[in-house]
Tab-separated table of C-alpha atoms and ligand atoms in Angstrom:
chain	number	residue	atom	x	y	z
A	1	MET	CA	270.058	223.736	86.232
A	2	ASN	CA	269.444	221.284	88.986
A	3	THR	CA	269.591	223.549	92.051
A	4	ALA	CA	267.971	220.913	94.244
A	5	ALA	CA	271.006	218.736	93.603
A	6	THR	CA	273.353	221.630	94.415
A	7	THR	CA	271.987	222.060	97.903
A	8	ARG	CA	272.706	218.419	98.622
A	9	LEU	CA	276.447	219.061	98.712
A	10	ASP	CA	277.971	220.747	101.715
A	11	ILE	CA	280.828	222.526	99.968
A	12	GLU	CA	282.523	223.713	103.166
A	13	LYS	CA	282.580	220.140	104.426
A	14	ILE	CA	284.024	219.014	101.107
A	15	ARG	CA	286.668	221.772	101.159
A	16	ALA	CA	287.774	220.645	104.604
A	17	GLN	CA	288.812	217.318	103.067
A	18	PHE	CA	291.430	219.066	100.893
A	19	PRO	CA	294.444	220.054	103.055
A	20	VAL	CA	296.152	221.980	100.241
A	21	LEU	CA	293.308	224.498	100.041
A	22	ASN	CA	293.947	225.636	103.574
A	23	GLN	CA	296.953	227.899	102.995
A	24	LEU	CA	297.966	231.453	102.234
A	25	VAL	CA	299.598	232.214	98.888
A	26	ASN	CA	301.303	235.601	98.693
A	27	GLY	CA	299.629	236.443	101.972
A	28	LYS	CA	296.106	235.687	100.668
A	29	PRO	CA	293.952	232.574	101.067
A	30	LEU	CA	294.586	230.308	98.093
A	31	VAL	CA	291.893	230.450	95.393
A	32	TYR	CA	292.658	227.432	93.248
A	33	LEU	CA	291.052	227.774	89.817
A	34	ASP	CA	293.446	225.659	87.761
A	35	ASN	CA	291.514	222.441	88.061
A	36	ALA	CA	291.565	221.572	84.375
A	37	ALA	CA	295.353	221.261	84.635
A	38	THR	CA	295.121	219.050	87.710
A	39	ASN	CA	292.704	219.130	90.581
A	40	GLN	CA	293.520	218.793	94.263
A	41	LYS	CA	293.470	215.583	96.305
A	42	PRO	CA	291.221	214.812	99.239
A	43	LYS	CA	292.864	213.565	102.428
A	44	ARG	CA	291.575	210.036	101.829
A	45	VAL	CA	293.605	209.814	98.590
A	46	ILE	CA	296.734	211.132	100.344
A	47	ASP	CA	296.135	208.727	103.253
A	48	ALA	CA	295.767	205.805	100.856
A	49	LEU	CA	299.187	206.595	99.384
A	50	THR	CA	300.817	206.825	102.806
A	51	SER	CA	299.063	203.738	104.076
A	52	TYR	CA	300.118	201.717	101.033
A	53	TYR	CA	303.785	202.575	101.605
A	54	GLU	CA	303.564	202.165	105.386
A	55	LYS	CA	301.769	198.832	105.367
A	56	ASP	CA	301.534	197.036	102.040
A	57	ASN	CA	304.365	197.999	99.691
A	58	ALA	CA	305.450	195.033	97.548
A	59	ASN	CA	305.740	194.257	93.878
A	60	ILE	CA	302.526	192.895	92.418
A	61	HIS	CA	301.485	189.757	90.535
A	62	ARG	CA	304.805	188.088	91.378
A	63	GLY	CA	305.277	187.246	95.024
A	64	ILE	CA	303.287	184.789	97.049
A	65	HIS	CA	304.077	186.480	100.336
A	66	THR	CA	301.398	188.360	102.255
A	67	LEU	CA	302.448	191.888	101.329
A	68	ALA	CA	302.635	190.998	97.632
A	69	GLU	CA	299.163	189.520	97.851
A	70	ARG	CA	297.795	192.593	99.606
A	71	ALA	CA	299.400	194.986	97.122
A	72	THR	CA	298.135	192.932	94.170
A	73	LYS	CA	294.629	192.822	95.604
A	74	ALA	CA	294.516	196.589	96.176
A	75	TYR	CA	295.872	197.273	92.670
A	76	GLU	CA	293.305	194.969	91.058
A	77	GLN	CA	290.501	196.449	93.173
A	78	THR	CA	291.104	199.783	91.463
A	79	ARG	CA	290.770	198.054	88.101
A	80	HIS	CA	287.357	196.746	89.180
A	81	ALA	CA	286.347	200.161	90.528
A	82	MET	CA	287.353	201.780	87.246
A	83	GLN	CA	285.450	199.131	85.297
A	84	GLN	CA	282.313	200.116	87.191
A	85	PHE	CA	283.107	203.828	86.990
A	86	ILE	CA	282.976	203.755	83.176
A	87	HIS	CA	280.701	200.709	82.942
A	88	ALA	CA	283.099	198.555	80.907
A	89	LYS	CA	281.860	195.081	80.081
A	90	HIS	CA	285.074	193.254	81.050
A	91	VAL	CA	287.612	194.091	83.742
A	92	GLU	CA	290.482	193.182	81.411
A	93	GLU	CA	289.431	196.075	79.180
A	94	ILE	CA	290.974	198.451	81.755
A	95	ILE	CA	294.693	199.003	81.100
A	96	PHE	CA	296.667	201.093	83.572
A	97	THR	CA	298.879	203.721	81.956
A	98	ARG	CA	300.560	206.932	83.100
A	99	GLY	CA	297.506	208.878	81.953
A	100	VAL	CA	295.789	210.115	78.835
A	101	THR	CA	299.012	210.966	77.002
A	102	GLU	CA	300.355	207.447	77.369
A	103	SER	CA	296.946	205.920	76.600
A	104	ILE	CA	296.756	207.730	73.268
A	105	ASN	CA	300.369	206.874	72.454
A	106	LEU	CA	299.620	203.241	73.264
A	107	VAL	CA	296.821	203.240	70.692
A	108	THR	CA	298.800	205.055	67.982
A	109	ALA	CA	301.907	202.908	68.514
A	110	SER	CA	300.063	199.604	68.766
A	111	TYR	CA	296.793	199.845	66.840
A	112	GLY	CA	298.030	202.566	64.493
A	113	ARG	CA	301.292	200.844	63.621
A	114	ALA	CA	299.605	197.471	63.108
A	115	PHE	CA	296.546	198.518	61.136
A	116	LEU	CA	297.061	201.870	59.383
A	117	LYS	CA	298.167	201.741	55.755
A	118	ALA	CA	299.339	204.349	53.256
A	119	GLY	CA	296.435	206.491	52.087
A	120	ASP	CA	294.228	205.684	55.105
A	121	GLU	CA	292.694	208.664	56.850
A	122	VAL	CA	292.637	209.616	60.524
A	123	ILE	CA	290.272	212.345	61.740
A	124	ILE	CA	290.806	214.513	64.806
A	125	SER	CA	289.135	217.809	65.712
A	126	GLY	CA	290.376	221.378	65.944
A	127	LEU	CA	289.590	221.297	69.677
A	128	GLU	CA	292.226	218.732	70.622
A	129	HIS	CA	294.961	218.913	73.239
A	130	HIS	CA	298.446	218.386	71.763
A	131	SER	CA	298.434	214.866	73.193
A	132	ASN	CA	295.555	213.988	70.866
A	133	ILE	CA	297.281	215.645	67.895
A	134	VAL	CA	300.998	214.892	67.962
A	135	PRO	CA	300.847	211.076	68.390
A	136	TRP	CA	298.482	210.932	65.372
A	137	GLN	CA	300.804	213.149	63.332
A	138	MET	CA	303.708	210.864	64.213
A	139	ILE	CA	301.941	207.642	63.225
A	140	CYS	CA	300.401	209.181	60.091
A	141	GLU	CA	303.840	210.318	58.982
A	142	GLU	CA	305.297	206.876	59.627
A	143	LYS	CA	302.492	205.023	57.835
A	144	LYS	CA	301.907	207.639	55.128
A	145	ALA	CA	298.339	208.034	56.300
A	146	ILE	CA	296.475	211.330	56.053
A	147	LEU	CA	295.418	213.376	59.081
A	148	LYS	CA	292.230	215.382	58.675
A	149	VAL	CA	290.877	217.958	61.101
A	150	ILE	CA	287.237	218.757	61.865
A	151	PRO	CA	286.824	222.543	61.934
A	152	VAL	CA	285.610	224.390	65.010
A	153	THR	CA	282.893	227.073	65.025
A	154	ASP	CA	283.267	230.593	66.420
A	155	ILE	CA	281.723	229.645	69.757
A	156	GLY	CA	284.086	226.679	70.054
A	157	GLU	CA	281.949	223.739	68.987
A	158	ILE	CA	282.895	220.944	66.619
A	159	ASP	CA	281.306	221.533	63.198
A	160	LEU	CA	279.349	218.295	62.916
A	161	GLU	CA	278.246	218.833	59.310
A	162	ALA	CA	281.879	219.299	58.292
A	163	TYR	CA	282.755	216.109	60.207
A	164	TYR	CA	280.143	214.085	58.339
A	165	LYS	CA	281.627	215.349	55.068
A	166	LEU	CA	285.144	214.313	56.077
A	167	LEU	CA	284.056	210.743	56.790
A	168	SER	CA	284.499	208.139	54.052
A	169	ALA	CA	285.505	204.527	53.517
A	170	LYS	CA	289.107	205.783	53.803
A	171	THR	CA	288.545	206.879	57.424
A	172	LYS	CA	290.132	204.295	59.708
A	173	ILE	CA	290.366	206.125	63.022
A	174	VAL	CA	288.584	209.096	64.609
A	175	ALA	CA	289.967	210.651	67.816
A	176	VAL	CA	288.226	213.488	69.662
A	177	ASN	CA	287.881	214.698	73.205
A	178	HIS	CA	284.781	214.327	75.333
A	179	ALA	CA	285.300	217.867	76.661
A	180	SER	CA	287.783	220.549	75.636
A	181	ASN	CA	290.400	221.619	78.179
A	182	SER	CA	290.780	225.143	76.774
A	183	LEU	CA	287.142	226.029	76.192
A	184	GLY	CA	285.159	223.484	78.185
A	185	THR	CA	283.025	222.486	75.193
A	186	ILE	CA	281.269	219.151	75.722
A	187	ASN	CA	281.318	217.371	72.390
A	188	PRO	CA	278.363	215.354	71.060
A	189	ILE	CA	280.444	212.207	71.228
A	190	LYS	CA	277.588	209.747	70.768
A	191	GLU	CA	276.825	211.241	67.332
A	192	ILE	CA	280.546	211.379	66.527
A	193	ILE	CA	281.033	207.732	67.552
A	194	ASP	CA	278.012	206.442	65.611
A	195	ALA	CA	279.048	208.310	62.462
A	196	ALA	CA	282.609	206.893	62.701
A	197	HIS	CA	281.226	203.382	63.039
A	198	ASN	CA	278.945	203.922	60.034
A	199	VAL	CA	282.036	204.162	57.831
A	200	GLY	CA	283.784	201.276	59.612
A	201	ALA	CA	286.295	203.425	61.563
A	202	VAL	CA	287.350	202.873	65.154
A	203	ILE	CA	287.044	205.771	67.569
A	204	LEU	CA	289.074	206.967	70.530
A	205	ILE	CA	287.681	209.408	73.078
A	206	ASP	CA	290.035	211.547	75.159
A	207	GLY	CA	288.174	211.755	78.453
A	208	ALA	CA	290.767	213.836	80.344
A	209	GLN	CA	288.325	216.670	81.037
A	210	ALA	CA	285.240	214.491	81.412
A	211	SER	CA	286.011	211.915	84.080
A	212	ALA	CA	285.442	214.201	87.088
A	213	HIS	CA	282.375	215.923	85.649
A	214	LEU	CA	280.379	213.864	83.143
A	215	PRO	CA	278.723	210.461	83.249
A	216	ILE	CA	280.700	207.890	81.248
A	217	ASP	CA	279.202	204.637	80.019
A	218	VAL	CA	281.523	203.106	77.451
A	219	GLN	CA	279.034	200.379	76.544
A	220	GLU	CA	276.253	202.844	75.865
A	221	LEU	CA	278.633	205.164	74.010
A	222	ASP	CA	280.027	202.157	72.119
A	223	CYS	CA	283.426	203.884	71.765
A	224	ASP	CA	286.397	201.664	70.938
A	225	PHE	CA	288.905	203.416	73.221
A	226	TYR	CA	288.422	205.822	76.134
A	227	CYS	CA	291.312	207.549	77.960
A	228	ILE	CA	291.399	208.905	81.508
A	229	SER	CA	294.031	210.615	83.703
A	230	SER	CA	293.724	210.026	87.442
A	231	HIS	CA	295.106	213.436	88.404
A	232	LYS	CA	292.215	215.275	86.781
A	233	MET	CA	289.699	213.368	88.901
A	234	TYR	CA	291.056	213.954	92.432
A	235	GLY	CA	293.516	211.053	92.110
A	236	PRO	CA	297.307	210.993	92.104
A	237	THR	CA	299.495	212.034	89.184
A	238	GLY	CA	301.311	209.473	87.081
A	239	THR	CA	298.477	207.056	86.480
A	240	GLY	CA	295.347	206.681	84.416
A	241	ILE	CA	293.706	204.206	82.111
A	242	LEU	CA	293.131	203.165	78.588
A	243	TYR	CA	289.794	201.456	78.105
A	244	GLY	CA	289.639	199.389	74.931
A	245	LYS	CA	287.101	196.944	73.586
A	246	LYS	CA	288.356	193.461	74.323
A	247	ASP	CA	288.306	192.178	70.747
A	248	LEU	CA	290.373	195.157	69.592
A	249	LEU	CA	292.880	194.939	72.456
A	250	GLU	CA	293.269	191.233	71.781
A	251	LYS	CA	294.321	191.765	68.199
A	252	MET	CA	296.660	194.657	69.008
A	253	PRO	CA	300.381	193.931	69.449
A	254	PRO	CA	302.071	194.856	72.754
A	255	TYR	CA	303.163	198.442	73.173
A	256	MET	CA	306.204	197.894	75.386
A	257	GLY	CA	308.181	194.724	76.003
A	258	GLY	CA	309.507	193.608	79.371
A	259	GLY	CA	308.485	191.830	82.528
A	260	GLU	CA	304.838	191.154	83.350
A	261	MET	CA	303.607	191.347	79.739
A	262	ILE	CA	304.913	187.881	78.825
A	263	LYS	CA	303.731	184.299	79.180
A	264	GLU	CA	306.990	182.624	78.258
A	265	VAL	CA	310.331	183.918	77.065
A	266	THR	CA	313.001	182.006	75.200
A	267	PHE	CA	315.682	183.501	72.979
A	268	ALA	CA	313.871	181.961	70.035
A	269	LYS	CA	310.397	183.306	70.782
A	270	THR	CA	308.315	185.096	73.386
A	271	THR	CA	304.623	184.592	73.933
A	272	TYR	CA	302.603	187.421	75.403
A	273	ASN	CA	300.455	187.593	78.492
A	274	ASP	CA	296.666	187.850	78.438
A	275	LEU	CA	294.801	191.131	78.749
A	276	PRO	CA	295.236	193.472	80.492
A	277	TYR	CA	298.822	192.499	81.427
A	278	LYS	CA	299.936	192.348	77.789
A	279	PHE	CA	299.921	196.155	77.897
A	280	GLU	CA	301.362	196.615	81.399
A	281	ALA	CA	305.081	195.887	81.015
A	282	GLY	CA	307.294	196.464	84.044
A	283	THR	CA	306.493	197.420	87.609
A	284	PRO	CA	303.553	199.792	87.376
A	285	ASN	CA	302.723	202.823	89.475
A	286	ILE	CA	301.209	200.621	92.181
A	287	ALA	CA	300.768	203.161	94.992
A	288	ASP	CA	299.061	205.720	92.793
A	289	VAL	CA	296.766	203.136	91.231
A	290	VAL	CA	295.799	201.977	94.729
A	291	ALA	CA	295.056	205.565	95.805
A	292	LEU	CA	293.066	206.216	92.616
A	293	ASN	CA	290.412	203.893	94.028
A	294	GLU	CA	289.803	206.428	96.818
A	295	ALA	CA	289.331	209.182	94.226
A	296	ILE	CA	286.777	207.036	92.393
A	297	GLN	CA	284.903	206.415	95.644
A	298	PHE	CA	285.056	210.147	96.486
A	299	ILE	CA	283.343	210.992	93.182
A	300	ASN	CA	280.874	208.116	93.497
A	301	GLU	CA	279.865	209.166	97.001
A	302	LEU	CA	279.275	212.793	96.004
A	303	GLY	CA	277.544	211.774	92.761
A	304	LYS	CA	278.654	213.168	89.428
A	305	GLU	CA	275.295	214.840	88.849
A	306	ASN	CA	275.642	216.723	92.144
A	307	ILE	CA	279.212	217.713	91.325
A	308	ALA	CA	278.173	218.893	87.859
A	309	ALA	CA	275.209	220.869	89.229
A	310	HIS	CA	277.453	222.768	91.625
A	311	GLU	CA	280.156	223.377	89.020
A	312	ASN	CA	277.603	224.503	86.419
A	313	GLU	CA	276.280	227.039	88.862
A	314	LEU	CA	279.808	228.382	89.388
A	315	LEU	CA	280.331	228.507	85.626
A	316	SER	CA	277.100	230.432	84.927
A	317	TYR	CA	277.967	232.863	87.716
A	318	THR	CA	281.483	233.343	86.325
A	319	VAL	CA	280.198	233.927	82.792
A	320	LYS	CA	277.674	236.480	84.024
A	321	LYS	CA	280.209	238.376	86.126
A	322	LEU	CA	283.174	238.289	83.743
A	323	SER	CA	281.168	239.250	80.681
A	324	ALA	CA	279.998	242.409	82.465
A	325	ILE	CA	283.583	243.709	82.841
A	326	PRO	CA	284.643	246.125	80.085
A	327	HIS	CA	287.453	244.891	77.796
A	328	VAL	CA	287.001	241.270	78.921
A	329	LYS	CA	286.242	238.888	76.069
A	330	LEU	CA	285.131	235.334	76.779
A	331	VAL	CA	286.674	232.652	74.574
A	332	GLY	CA	284.578	229.502	74.217
A	333	THR	CA	280.868	229.945	74.696
A	334	ALA	CA	279.531	226.578	73.533
A	335	LYS	CA	276.030	225.623	74.619
A	336	GLU	CA	277.190	222.560	76.564
A	337	LYS	CA	280.261	223.037	78.704
A	338	VAL	CA	282.165	221.596	81.635
A	339	SER	CA	283.245	224.152	84.212
A	340	VAL	CA	286.019	225.873	82.281
A	341	GLN	CA	286.040	229.512	81.182
A	342	SER	CA	288.758	231.043	79.051
A	343	PHE	CA	288.974	234.787	78.559
A	344	ILE	CA	291.245	237.556	77.377
A	345	ILE	CA	291.456	241.214	78.301
A	346	GLU	CA	292.022	243.328	75.226
A	347	GLY	CA	295.469	244.893	75.257
A	348	ILE	CA	296.785	243.004	78.318
A	349	HIS	CA	298.929	239.913	77.913
A	350	HIS	CA	297.492	236.773	79.524
A	351	PHE	CA	300.774	236.080	81.381
A	352	ASP	CA	300.575	239.495	83.050
A	353	ILE	CA	296.994	238.810	84.098
A	354	GLY	CA	297.992	235.419	85.520
A	355	GLN	CA	300.870	236.943	87.437
A	356	MET	CA	298.771	239.758	88.857
A	357	LEU	CA	296.089	237.316	89.942
A	358	ASP	CA	298.750	235.147	91.586
A	359	THR	CA	299.800	238.077	93.774
A	360	ARG	CA	296.234	237.909	95.129
A	361	GLY	CA	296.541	234.159	95.770
A	362	ILE	CA	294.438	233.254	92.727
A	363	ALA	CA	295.744	230.354	90.639
A	364	VAL	CA	294.616	230.310	87.004
A	365	ARG	CA	296.250	228.874	83.927
A	366	THR	CA	297.493	231.174	81.196
A	367	GLY	CA	298.852	230.407	77.740
A	368	HIS	CA	297.786	228.137	74.916
A	369	HIS	CA	296.829	225.235	77.213
A	370	CYS	CA	298.547	222.746	74.861
A	371	THR	CA	296.009	223.631	72.164
A	372	GLN	CA	298.053	225.867	69.874
A	373	PRO	CA	296.047	225.098	66.712
A	374	LEU	CA	292.861	226.078	68.553
A	375	MET	CA	294.421	229.379	69.652
A	376	ASP	CA	295.492	229.946	66.013
A	377	HIS	CA	291.871	229.408	64.997
A	378	PHE	CA	290.815	232.254	67.287
A	379	GLY	CA	293.783	234.377	66.178
A	380	ILE	CA	295.161	234.621	69.717
A	381	GLU	CA	298.314	233.453	71.441
A	382	GLY	CA	296.584	232.249	74.556
A	383	THR	CA	293.952	232.924	77.168
A	384	VAL	CA	293.472	233.124	80.903
A	385	ARG	CA	291.578	230.041	81.990
A	386	ALA	CA	289.564	229.591	85.173
A	387	SER	CA	288.417	226.026	85.788
A	388	PHE	CA	286.407	224.693	88.695
A	389	SER	CA	286.122	221.611	90.855
A	390	VAL	CA	283.561	220.621	93.416
A	391	TYR	CA	285.363	222.445	96.271
A	392	ASN	CA	285.233	225.883	94.607
A	393	THR	CA	282.812	228.530	95.831
A	394	LYS	CA	280.979	231.620	94.584
A	395	ASP	CA	283.114	233.634	96.960
A	396	GLU	CA	286.176	232.456	95.044
A	397	VAL	CA	284.558	233.505	91.769
A	398	ASP	CA	283.936	236.933	93.330
A	399	GLN	CA	287.621	237.163	94.182
A	400	LEU	CA	288.590	236.292	90.623
A	401	VAL	CA	286.155	238.878	89.275
A	402	GLU	CA	287.398	241.534	91.677
A	403	GLY	CA	290.991	240.735	90.675
A	404	VAL	CA	290.152	241.035	86.980
A	405	GLU	CA	288.276	244.305	87.550
A	406	ARG	CA	291.255	245.772	89.365
A	407	ILE	CA	293.607	244.730	86.568
A	408	VAL	CA	291.346	246.351	83.968
A	409	ASN	CA	291.022	249.562	86.025
A	410	PHE	CA	294.755	249.703	86.690
A	411	MET	CA	295.919	248.982	83.136
A	412	LYS	CA	293.297	250.873	81.162
B	501	LIG	N1	293.690	215.706	76.796
B	501	LIG	C1	293.075	216.738	77.393
B	501	LIG	C2	291.722	217.172	76.918
B	501	LIG	C3	293.713	217.372	78.467
B	501	LIG	O1	293.089	218.375	79.079
B	501	LIG	C4	294.992	216.936	78.888
B	501	LIG	C5	295.754	217.656	79.956
B	501	LIG	C6	295.556	215.827	78.243
B	501	LIG	C7	294.872	215.255	77.201
B	501	LIG	C8	296.848	215.234	78.687
B	501	LIG	O2	296.657	214.618	79.906
B	501	LIG	P1	297.884	214.051	80.769
B	501	LIG	O3	297.279	213.707	82.072
B	501	LIG	O4	298.417	212.884	80.043
B	501	LIG	O5	298.864	215.181	80.860
B	501	LIG	N2	295.418	219.008	80.079
B	501	LIG	C9	296.086	219.975	80.748
B	501	LIG	C10	295.623	221.297	80.823
B	501	LIG	O6	294.597	221.710	80.321
B	501	LIG	N3	296.512	222.019	81.536
B	501	LIG	O7	297.508	221.204	81.931
B	501	LIG	C11	297.243	219.927	81.455
């Protein structure tokens, strides 16, 4: 662990930038450990939203008046910032969507509908969020393609050997996450991508749980699609991106029809706009896209390696403390993880644990985390999940641990 990097961040100073953290919940200082669901927003992101509406609000790409020009410029600046953030080769490879769910649906509805044929195979993993399962089931059903699933090991890692065996000339698409939301497992996506390409398949990476924690270089990874949600990386809800390789995006049909995505419309025929606008029909979520730029700068200024070093330290501390409590069982103990820890307490329902922790001001997620097949694999209904962001502290972990200890002592 890079402790030298950890000391570089002044966590109290960082916390002070997040107004929401400064409140009492049920009479106790809020301990927010539900960051994998959505993390909190620094003041600069909130200010960017307010400032956009107070000073610049206008529809983009259409008007020639000053406000329209300002709004368009700010919106396109975020596209450039995101291009750099994931090191995309071309700016038009960045498509704004509502987030990962819409990005995946865009690919299944456009690429999947255009290129999948009966008997083709699509591979996902047993670690996926429902949003990287259901859209593939829907398109496979429509196209009579076959969905295959890479099994997961007992510690919550993708079984790579099994994956290699599933691959064949029939494989047309592989879709896996960069990091698991339920278990935190970081997947060996470079190996997964290269193996998919070896059989001529295209590959989509769901980066929902990676963008705030892990370095992303889409050119080095050589993935075909990469999906990000803004709200999981300190940005606003309701926006995110689909990255796609230009040559693929160019041959894909539009996903939605409407304004903005056209070049010319007649009743006889419509021609479509160039990338990225071909995939951005209608008035987009301008304000949130503009504010997303601040979230990108926030991460860039802290440095992802510094963020990860701090979060890894919190995770190791959590694992050490929780695993020492009788009746607590950790779920997901992969070697490489982002800062997520799921656990159960034998004989106590996860909802009850979540509710009891909430009375102490501690926010955790409970349930299946939109990964029901993964819970089935472990033979459980759900877990309690603590997940960390850069503003969390060891003191907060201590409060979680104390809360869990009290629950165990009280219930057992
Ligand atoms: N993929 C992963 C790995 C996720 O963690 C999530 C959201 C999604 C896709 C969907 O992202 P969205 O922004 O389009 O909703 N995960 C969670 C979670 O773990 N708890 O609440 C949302």
